[in-house]
GROMACS .gro file of C-alpha atoms in nm:
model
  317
    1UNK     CA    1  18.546  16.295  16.927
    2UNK     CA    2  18.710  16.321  16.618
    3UNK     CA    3  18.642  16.121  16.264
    4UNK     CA    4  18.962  16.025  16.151
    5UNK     CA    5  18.868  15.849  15.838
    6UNK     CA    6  18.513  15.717  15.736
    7UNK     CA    7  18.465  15.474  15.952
    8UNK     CA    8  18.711  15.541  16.219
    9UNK     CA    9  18.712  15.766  16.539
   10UNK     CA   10  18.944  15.897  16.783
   11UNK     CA   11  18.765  15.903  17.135
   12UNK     CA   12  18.953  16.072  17.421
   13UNK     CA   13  18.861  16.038  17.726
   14UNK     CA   14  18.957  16.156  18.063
   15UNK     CA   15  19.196  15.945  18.327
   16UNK     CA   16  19.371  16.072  18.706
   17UNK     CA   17  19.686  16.027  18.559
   18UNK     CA   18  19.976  16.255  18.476
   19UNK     CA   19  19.894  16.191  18.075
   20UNK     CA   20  19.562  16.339  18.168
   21UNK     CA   21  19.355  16.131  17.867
   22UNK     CA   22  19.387  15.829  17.691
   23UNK     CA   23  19.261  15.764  17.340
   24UNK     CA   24  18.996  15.532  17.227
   25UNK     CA   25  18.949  15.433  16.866
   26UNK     CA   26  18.576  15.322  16.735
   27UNK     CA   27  18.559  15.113  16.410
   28UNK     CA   28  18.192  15.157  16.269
   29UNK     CA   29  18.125  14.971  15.984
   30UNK     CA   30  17.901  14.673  15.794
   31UNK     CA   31  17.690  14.719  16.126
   32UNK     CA   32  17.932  14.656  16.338
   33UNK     CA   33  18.035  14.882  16.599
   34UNK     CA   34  18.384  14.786  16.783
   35UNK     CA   35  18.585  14.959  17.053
   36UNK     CA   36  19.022  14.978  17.085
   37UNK     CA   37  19.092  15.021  17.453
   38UNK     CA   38  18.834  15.109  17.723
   39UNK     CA   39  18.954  15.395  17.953
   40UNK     CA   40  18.952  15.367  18.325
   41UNK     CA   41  18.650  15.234  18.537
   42UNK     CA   42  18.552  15.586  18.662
   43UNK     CA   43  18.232  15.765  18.651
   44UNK     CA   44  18.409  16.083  18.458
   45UNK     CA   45  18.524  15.799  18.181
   46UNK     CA   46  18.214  15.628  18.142
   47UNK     CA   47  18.021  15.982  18.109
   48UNK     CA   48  18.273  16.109  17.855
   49UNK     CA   49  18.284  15.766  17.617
   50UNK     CA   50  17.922  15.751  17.665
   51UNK     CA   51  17.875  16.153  17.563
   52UNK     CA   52  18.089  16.101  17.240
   53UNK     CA   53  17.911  15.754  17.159
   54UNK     CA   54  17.592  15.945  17.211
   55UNK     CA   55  17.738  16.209  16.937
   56UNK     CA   56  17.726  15.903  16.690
   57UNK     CA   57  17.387  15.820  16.738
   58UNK     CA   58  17.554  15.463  16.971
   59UNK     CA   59  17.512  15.348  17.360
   60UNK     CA   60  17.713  15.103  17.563
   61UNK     CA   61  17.540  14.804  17.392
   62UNK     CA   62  17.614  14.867  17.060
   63UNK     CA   63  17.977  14.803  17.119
   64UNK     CA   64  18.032  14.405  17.025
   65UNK     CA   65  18.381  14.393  17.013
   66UNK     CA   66  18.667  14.512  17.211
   67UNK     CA   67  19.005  14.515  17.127
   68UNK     CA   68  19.285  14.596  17.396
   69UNK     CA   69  19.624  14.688  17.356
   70UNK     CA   70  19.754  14.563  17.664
   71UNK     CA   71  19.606  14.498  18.051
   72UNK     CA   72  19.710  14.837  18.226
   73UNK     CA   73  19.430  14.968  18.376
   74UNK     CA   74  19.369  15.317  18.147
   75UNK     CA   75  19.311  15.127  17.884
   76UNK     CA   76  19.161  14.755  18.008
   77UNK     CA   77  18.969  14.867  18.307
   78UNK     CA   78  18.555  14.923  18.152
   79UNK     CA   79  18.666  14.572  17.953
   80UNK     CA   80  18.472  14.379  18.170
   81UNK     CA   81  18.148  14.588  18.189
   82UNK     CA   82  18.138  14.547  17.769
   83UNK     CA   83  18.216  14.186  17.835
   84UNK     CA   84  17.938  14.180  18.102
   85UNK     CA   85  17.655  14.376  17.817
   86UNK     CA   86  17.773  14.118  17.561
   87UNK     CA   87  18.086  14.258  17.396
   88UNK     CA   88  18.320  13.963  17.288
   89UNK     CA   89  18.663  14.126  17.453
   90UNK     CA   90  19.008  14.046  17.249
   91UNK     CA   91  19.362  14.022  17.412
   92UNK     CA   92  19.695  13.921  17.344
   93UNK     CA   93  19.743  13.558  17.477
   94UNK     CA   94  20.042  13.681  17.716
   95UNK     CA   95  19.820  13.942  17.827
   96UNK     CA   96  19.539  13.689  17.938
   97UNK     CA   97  19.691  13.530  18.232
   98UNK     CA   98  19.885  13.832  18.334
   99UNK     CA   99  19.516  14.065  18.311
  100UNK     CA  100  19.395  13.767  18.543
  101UNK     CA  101  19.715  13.783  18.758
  102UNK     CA  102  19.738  14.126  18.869
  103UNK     CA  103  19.341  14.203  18.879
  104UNK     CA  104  19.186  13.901  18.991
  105UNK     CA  105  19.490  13.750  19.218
  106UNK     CA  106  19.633  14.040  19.345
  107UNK     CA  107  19.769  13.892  19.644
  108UNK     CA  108  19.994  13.681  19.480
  109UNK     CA  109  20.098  14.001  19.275
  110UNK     CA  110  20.132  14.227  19.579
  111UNK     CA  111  20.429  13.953  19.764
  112UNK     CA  112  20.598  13.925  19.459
  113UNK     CA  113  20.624  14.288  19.393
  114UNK     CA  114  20.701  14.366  19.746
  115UNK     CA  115  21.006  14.087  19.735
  116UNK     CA  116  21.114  14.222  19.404
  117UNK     CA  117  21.153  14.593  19.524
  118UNK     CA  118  21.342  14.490  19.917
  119UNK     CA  119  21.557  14.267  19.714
  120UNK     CA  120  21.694  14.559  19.516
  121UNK     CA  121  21.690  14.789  19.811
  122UNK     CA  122  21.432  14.995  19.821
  123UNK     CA  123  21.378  15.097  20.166
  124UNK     CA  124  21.071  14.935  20.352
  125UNK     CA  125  20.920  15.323  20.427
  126UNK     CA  126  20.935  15.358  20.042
  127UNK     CA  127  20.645  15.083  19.969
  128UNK     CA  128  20.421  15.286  20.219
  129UNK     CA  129  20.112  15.270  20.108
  130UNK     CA  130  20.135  15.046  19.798
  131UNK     CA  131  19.837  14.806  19.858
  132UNK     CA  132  19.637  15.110  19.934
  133UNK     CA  133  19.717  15.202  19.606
  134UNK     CA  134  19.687  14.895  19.473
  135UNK     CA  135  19.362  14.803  19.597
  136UNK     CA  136  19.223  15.188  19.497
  137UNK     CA  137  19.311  15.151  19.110
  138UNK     CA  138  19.142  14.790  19.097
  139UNK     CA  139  18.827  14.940  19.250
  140UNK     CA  140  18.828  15.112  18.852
  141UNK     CA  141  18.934  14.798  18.699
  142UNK     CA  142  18.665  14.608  18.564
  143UNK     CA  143  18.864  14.265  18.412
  144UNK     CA  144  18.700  14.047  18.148
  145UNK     CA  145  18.639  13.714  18.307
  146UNK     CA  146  18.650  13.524  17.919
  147UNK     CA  147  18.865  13.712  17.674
  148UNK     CA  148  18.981  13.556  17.377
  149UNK     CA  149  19.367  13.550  17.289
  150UNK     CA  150  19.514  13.743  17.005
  151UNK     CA  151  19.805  13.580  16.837
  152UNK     CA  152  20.090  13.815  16.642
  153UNK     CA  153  20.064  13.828  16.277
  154UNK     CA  154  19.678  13.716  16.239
  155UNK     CA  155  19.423  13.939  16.089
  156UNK     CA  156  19.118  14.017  16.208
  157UNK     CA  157  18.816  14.194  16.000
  158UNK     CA  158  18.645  14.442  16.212
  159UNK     CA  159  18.385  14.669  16.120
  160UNK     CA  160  18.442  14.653  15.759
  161UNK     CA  161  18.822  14.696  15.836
  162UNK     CA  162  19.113  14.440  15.855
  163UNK     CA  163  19.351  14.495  16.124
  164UNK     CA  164  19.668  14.290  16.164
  165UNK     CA  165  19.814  14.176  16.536
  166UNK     CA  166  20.150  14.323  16.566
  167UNK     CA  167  20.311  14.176  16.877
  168UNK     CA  168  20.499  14.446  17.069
  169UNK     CA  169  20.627  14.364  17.395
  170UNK     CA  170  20.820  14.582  17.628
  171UNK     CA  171  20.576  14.832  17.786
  172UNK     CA  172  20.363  14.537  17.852
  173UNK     CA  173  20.459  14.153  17.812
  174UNK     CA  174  20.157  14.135  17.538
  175UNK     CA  175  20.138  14.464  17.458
  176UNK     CA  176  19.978  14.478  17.081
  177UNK     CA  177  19.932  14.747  16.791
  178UNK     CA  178  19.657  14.689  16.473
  179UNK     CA  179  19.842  14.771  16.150
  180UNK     CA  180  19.505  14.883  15.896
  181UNK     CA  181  19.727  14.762  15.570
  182UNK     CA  182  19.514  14.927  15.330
  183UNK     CA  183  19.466  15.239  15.509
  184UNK     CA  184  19.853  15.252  15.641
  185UNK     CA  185  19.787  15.309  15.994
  186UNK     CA  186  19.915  15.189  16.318
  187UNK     CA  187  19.712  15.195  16.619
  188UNK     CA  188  20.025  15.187  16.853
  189UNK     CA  189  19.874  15.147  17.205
  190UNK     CA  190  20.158  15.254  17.428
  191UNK     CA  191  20.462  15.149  17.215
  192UNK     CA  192  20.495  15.434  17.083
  193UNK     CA  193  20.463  15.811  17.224
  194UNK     CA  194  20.463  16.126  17.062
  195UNK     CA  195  20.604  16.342  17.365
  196UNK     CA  196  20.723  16.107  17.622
  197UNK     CA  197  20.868  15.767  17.641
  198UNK     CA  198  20.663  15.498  17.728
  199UNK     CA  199  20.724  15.338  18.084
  200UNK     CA  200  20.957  15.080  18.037
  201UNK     CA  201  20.986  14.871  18.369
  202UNK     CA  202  21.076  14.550  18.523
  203UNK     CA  203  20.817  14.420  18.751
  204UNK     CA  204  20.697  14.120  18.913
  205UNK     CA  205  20.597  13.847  18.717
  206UNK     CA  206  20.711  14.009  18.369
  207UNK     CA  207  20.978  13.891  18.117
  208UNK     CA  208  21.330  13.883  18.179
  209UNK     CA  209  21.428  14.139  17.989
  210UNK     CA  210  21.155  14.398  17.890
  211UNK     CA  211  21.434  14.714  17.759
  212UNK     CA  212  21.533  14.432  17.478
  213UNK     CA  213  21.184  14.336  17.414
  214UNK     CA  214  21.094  14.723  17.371
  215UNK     CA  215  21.347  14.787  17.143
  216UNK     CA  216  21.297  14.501  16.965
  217UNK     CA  217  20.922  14.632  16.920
  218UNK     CA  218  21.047  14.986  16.784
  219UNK     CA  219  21.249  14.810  16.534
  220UNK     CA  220  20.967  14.621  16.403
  221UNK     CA  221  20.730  14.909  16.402
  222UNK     CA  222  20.980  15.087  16.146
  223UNK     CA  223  20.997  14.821  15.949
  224UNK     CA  224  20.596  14.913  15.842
  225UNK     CA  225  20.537  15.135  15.564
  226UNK     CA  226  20.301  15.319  15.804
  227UNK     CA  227  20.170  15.663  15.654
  228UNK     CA  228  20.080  15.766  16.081
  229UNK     CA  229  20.017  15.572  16.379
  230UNK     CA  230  19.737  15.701  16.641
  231UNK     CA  231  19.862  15.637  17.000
  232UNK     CA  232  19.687  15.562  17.302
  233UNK     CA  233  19.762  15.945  17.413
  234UNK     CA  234  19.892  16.254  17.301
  235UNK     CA  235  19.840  16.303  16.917
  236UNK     CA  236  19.942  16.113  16.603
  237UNK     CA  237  20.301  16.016  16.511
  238UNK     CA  238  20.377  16.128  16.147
  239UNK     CA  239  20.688  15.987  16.069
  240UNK     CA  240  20.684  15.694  16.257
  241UNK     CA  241  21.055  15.585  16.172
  242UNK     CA  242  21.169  15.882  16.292
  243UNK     CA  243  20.965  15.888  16.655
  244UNK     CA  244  21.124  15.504  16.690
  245UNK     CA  245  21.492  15.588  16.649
  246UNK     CA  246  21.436  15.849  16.877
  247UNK     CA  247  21.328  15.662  17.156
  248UNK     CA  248  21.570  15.448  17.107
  249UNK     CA  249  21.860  15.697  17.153
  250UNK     CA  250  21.662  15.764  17.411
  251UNK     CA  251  21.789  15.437  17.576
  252UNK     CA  252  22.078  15.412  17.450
  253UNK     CA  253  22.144  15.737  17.651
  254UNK     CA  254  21.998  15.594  18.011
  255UNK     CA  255  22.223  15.260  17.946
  256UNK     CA  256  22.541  15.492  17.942
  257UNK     CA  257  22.442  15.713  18.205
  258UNK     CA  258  22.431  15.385  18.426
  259UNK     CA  259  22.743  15.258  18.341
  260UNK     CA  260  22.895  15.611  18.420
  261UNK     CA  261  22.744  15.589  18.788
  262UNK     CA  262  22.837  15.242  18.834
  263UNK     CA  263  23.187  15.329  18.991
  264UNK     CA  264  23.103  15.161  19.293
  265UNK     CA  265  22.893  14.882  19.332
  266UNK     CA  266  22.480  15.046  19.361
  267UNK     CA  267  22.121  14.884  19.404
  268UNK     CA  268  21.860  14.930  19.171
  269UNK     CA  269  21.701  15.176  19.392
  270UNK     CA  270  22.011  15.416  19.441
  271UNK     CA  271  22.038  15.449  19.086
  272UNK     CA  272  21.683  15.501  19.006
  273UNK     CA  273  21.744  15.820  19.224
  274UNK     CA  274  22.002  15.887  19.026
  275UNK     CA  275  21.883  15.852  18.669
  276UNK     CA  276  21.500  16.028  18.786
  277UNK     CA  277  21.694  16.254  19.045
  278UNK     CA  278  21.375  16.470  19.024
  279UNK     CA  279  21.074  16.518  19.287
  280UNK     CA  280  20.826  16.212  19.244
  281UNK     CA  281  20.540  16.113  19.410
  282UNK     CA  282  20.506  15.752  19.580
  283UNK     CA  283  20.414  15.579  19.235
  284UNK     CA  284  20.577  15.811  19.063
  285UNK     CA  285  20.890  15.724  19.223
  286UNK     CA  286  20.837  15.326  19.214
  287UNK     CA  287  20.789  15.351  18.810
  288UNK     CA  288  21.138  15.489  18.809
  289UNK     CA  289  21.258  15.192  19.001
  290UNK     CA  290  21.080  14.956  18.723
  291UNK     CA  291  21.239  15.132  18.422
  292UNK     CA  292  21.595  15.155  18.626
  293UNK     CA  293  21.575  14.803  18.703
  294UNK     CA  294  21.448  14.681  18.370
  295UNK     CA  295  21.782  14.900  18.206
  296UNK     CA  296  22.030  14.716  18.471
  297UNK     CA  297  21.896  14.376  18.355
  298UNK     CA  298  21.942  14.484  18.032
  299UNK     CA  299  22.275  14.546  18.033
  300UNK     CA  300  22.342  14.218  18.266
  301UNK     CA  301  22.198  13.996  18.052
  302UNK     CA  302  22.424  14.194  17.769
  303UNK     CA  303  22.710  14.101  17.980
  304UNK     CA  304  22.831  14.445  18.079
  305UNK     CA  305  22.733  14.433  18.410
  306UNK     CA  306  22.703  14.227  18.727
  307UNK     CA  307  22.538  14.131  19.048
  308UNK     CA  308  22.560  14.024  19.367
  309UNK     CA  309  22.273  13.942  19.629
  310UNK     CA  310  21.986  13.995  19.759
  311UNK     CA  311  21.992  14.273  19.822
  312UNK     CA  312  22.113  14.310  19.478
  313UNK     CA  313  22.387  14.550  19.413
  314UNK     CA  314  22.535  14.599  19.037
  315UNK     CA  315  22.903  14.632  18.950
  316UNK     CA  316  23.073  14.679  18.629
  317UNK     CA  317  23.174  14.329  18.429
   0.00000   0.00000   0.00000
């Protein structure tokens, strides 16, 4: 736990993941006590938050608001167990019905994701085990049943703080940061990174064209006069403008390595292997897919490529 201004405190806390943490941010304040993102439903989160809330003289039930960044389950899934001790949970609006979509109707979820990856050829053996998986990461999900919709651009006062909605789709549909005007900081969620670049993918049920949203997020972000933005892992971004463009190249680089392999017509899934030829695990290996198939649609819906299908194979325009 670390004070990073009176009033505000970086909370990290444990998750199974390959990031190994994610930060939480506490507002304290006019006595008010609020919460940014939750952490995972597991025992070794909830011990940890509670630990560092205990280091602030707080408990569980002191928490009356909770803001989330976006409905992946690192940072949404102790949401409902606030909700259920009386927190009041906020979340973008397109986040809402998606948070309700893939936690609460995850049926529906599953055959559209399953469709989505056999239409762009990814080999039945591939999707091995991902309901198992599935099912395992809601078991740490805990979804709000009632949250209330943020909308971009309004301002909320939390905590003796105001915090303004900056809408910044791409890693999520209704992915969000807080912009603290007066103080100059962004609370970025996972639209920004300081050592890797945030997932990217195309998945059931999401927007059309998520690379486009994403970069369309970056630009905005450097458009604030931001003097740091706090991330939801890894440590703080000091020159914000700079970590944007970056990431940006970033893409730019992926969309021309795809257009150099497209010399013969390819699915979605050979070029994932392609562009990630490492070793990665089962989900490791179907986030690739996402961010390989959210860079193809990209560049169809730019015009500079084609397709023809199911199963969907890409050619050159």
């Amino acid at each position: 736990m670390k004070e990073l201004l009176p009033g505000l405190y970086l909370l990290p806390v444990p998750i199974p993941y390959p990031l190994k943490t994610v930060n939480l941010y506490l507002f304290r304040g006019n006595g008010e006590v609020a919460l940014l993102d939750t952490a995972l439903g597991t025992k070794t989160a909830r011990g940890t938050l509670e630990l560092s809330l205990a280091e602030l003289g707080l408990c569980f039930t002191d928490i009356k608001t909770i803001l989330l960044t976006h409905h992946h389950p690192d940072h949404y899934g102790l949401a409902g167990f606030f909700e259920g001790l009386g927190a009041r949970v906020w979340l973008h609006e397109e986040e809402v019905g998606r948070g309700h979509l893939f936690w609460l109707q995850p049926e529906a979820f599953e055959e559209a994701s399953w469709r989505l990856f056999l239409d762009h050829g990814t080999p039945e053996e591939a999707l091995m085990g991902i309901r198992e998986t599935m099912a395992k990461t809601r078991e740490r999900v805990h979804p709000p049943q009632n949250p209330t919709p943020l909308k971009d651009g309004e301002v909320l006062e939390v905590a003796g703080k105001k915090l303004r909605v900056i809408w910044t789709p791409g890693h999520a549909d209704g992915h969000v940061a807080f912009y603290l005007e007066e103080e100059g900081i962004l609370l970025v969620g996972d639209a920004l990174l300081e050592r890797v670049s945030p997932n990217v993918g195309l998945w059931a049920y999401t927007r059309e064209n998520p690379l486009k949203d994403f970069l369309a997020s970056l630009e905005r972000l450097m458009e604030l006069p931001a003097k740091v933005a706090y991330a939801g892992h890894f440590g703080p971004i000091l020159e914000v403008k700079k970590r944007a463009q970056e990431l940006i190249a970033h893409h730019q680089e992926r969309l021309e390595a795809l257009l150099g392999f497209l010399q013969a017509p390819m699915t979605a899934w050979e070029l994932s292997l392609r562009l990630f030829p490492q070793e990665l695990d089962a989900p490791g290996r179907r986030f690739a897919f996402a961010e390989t198939l959210a860079h193809l649609e990209y560049l169809r819906l730019e015009g500079h490529v084609k397709r023809e299908g199911p199963p969907y194979r890409y050619f050159r325009a």
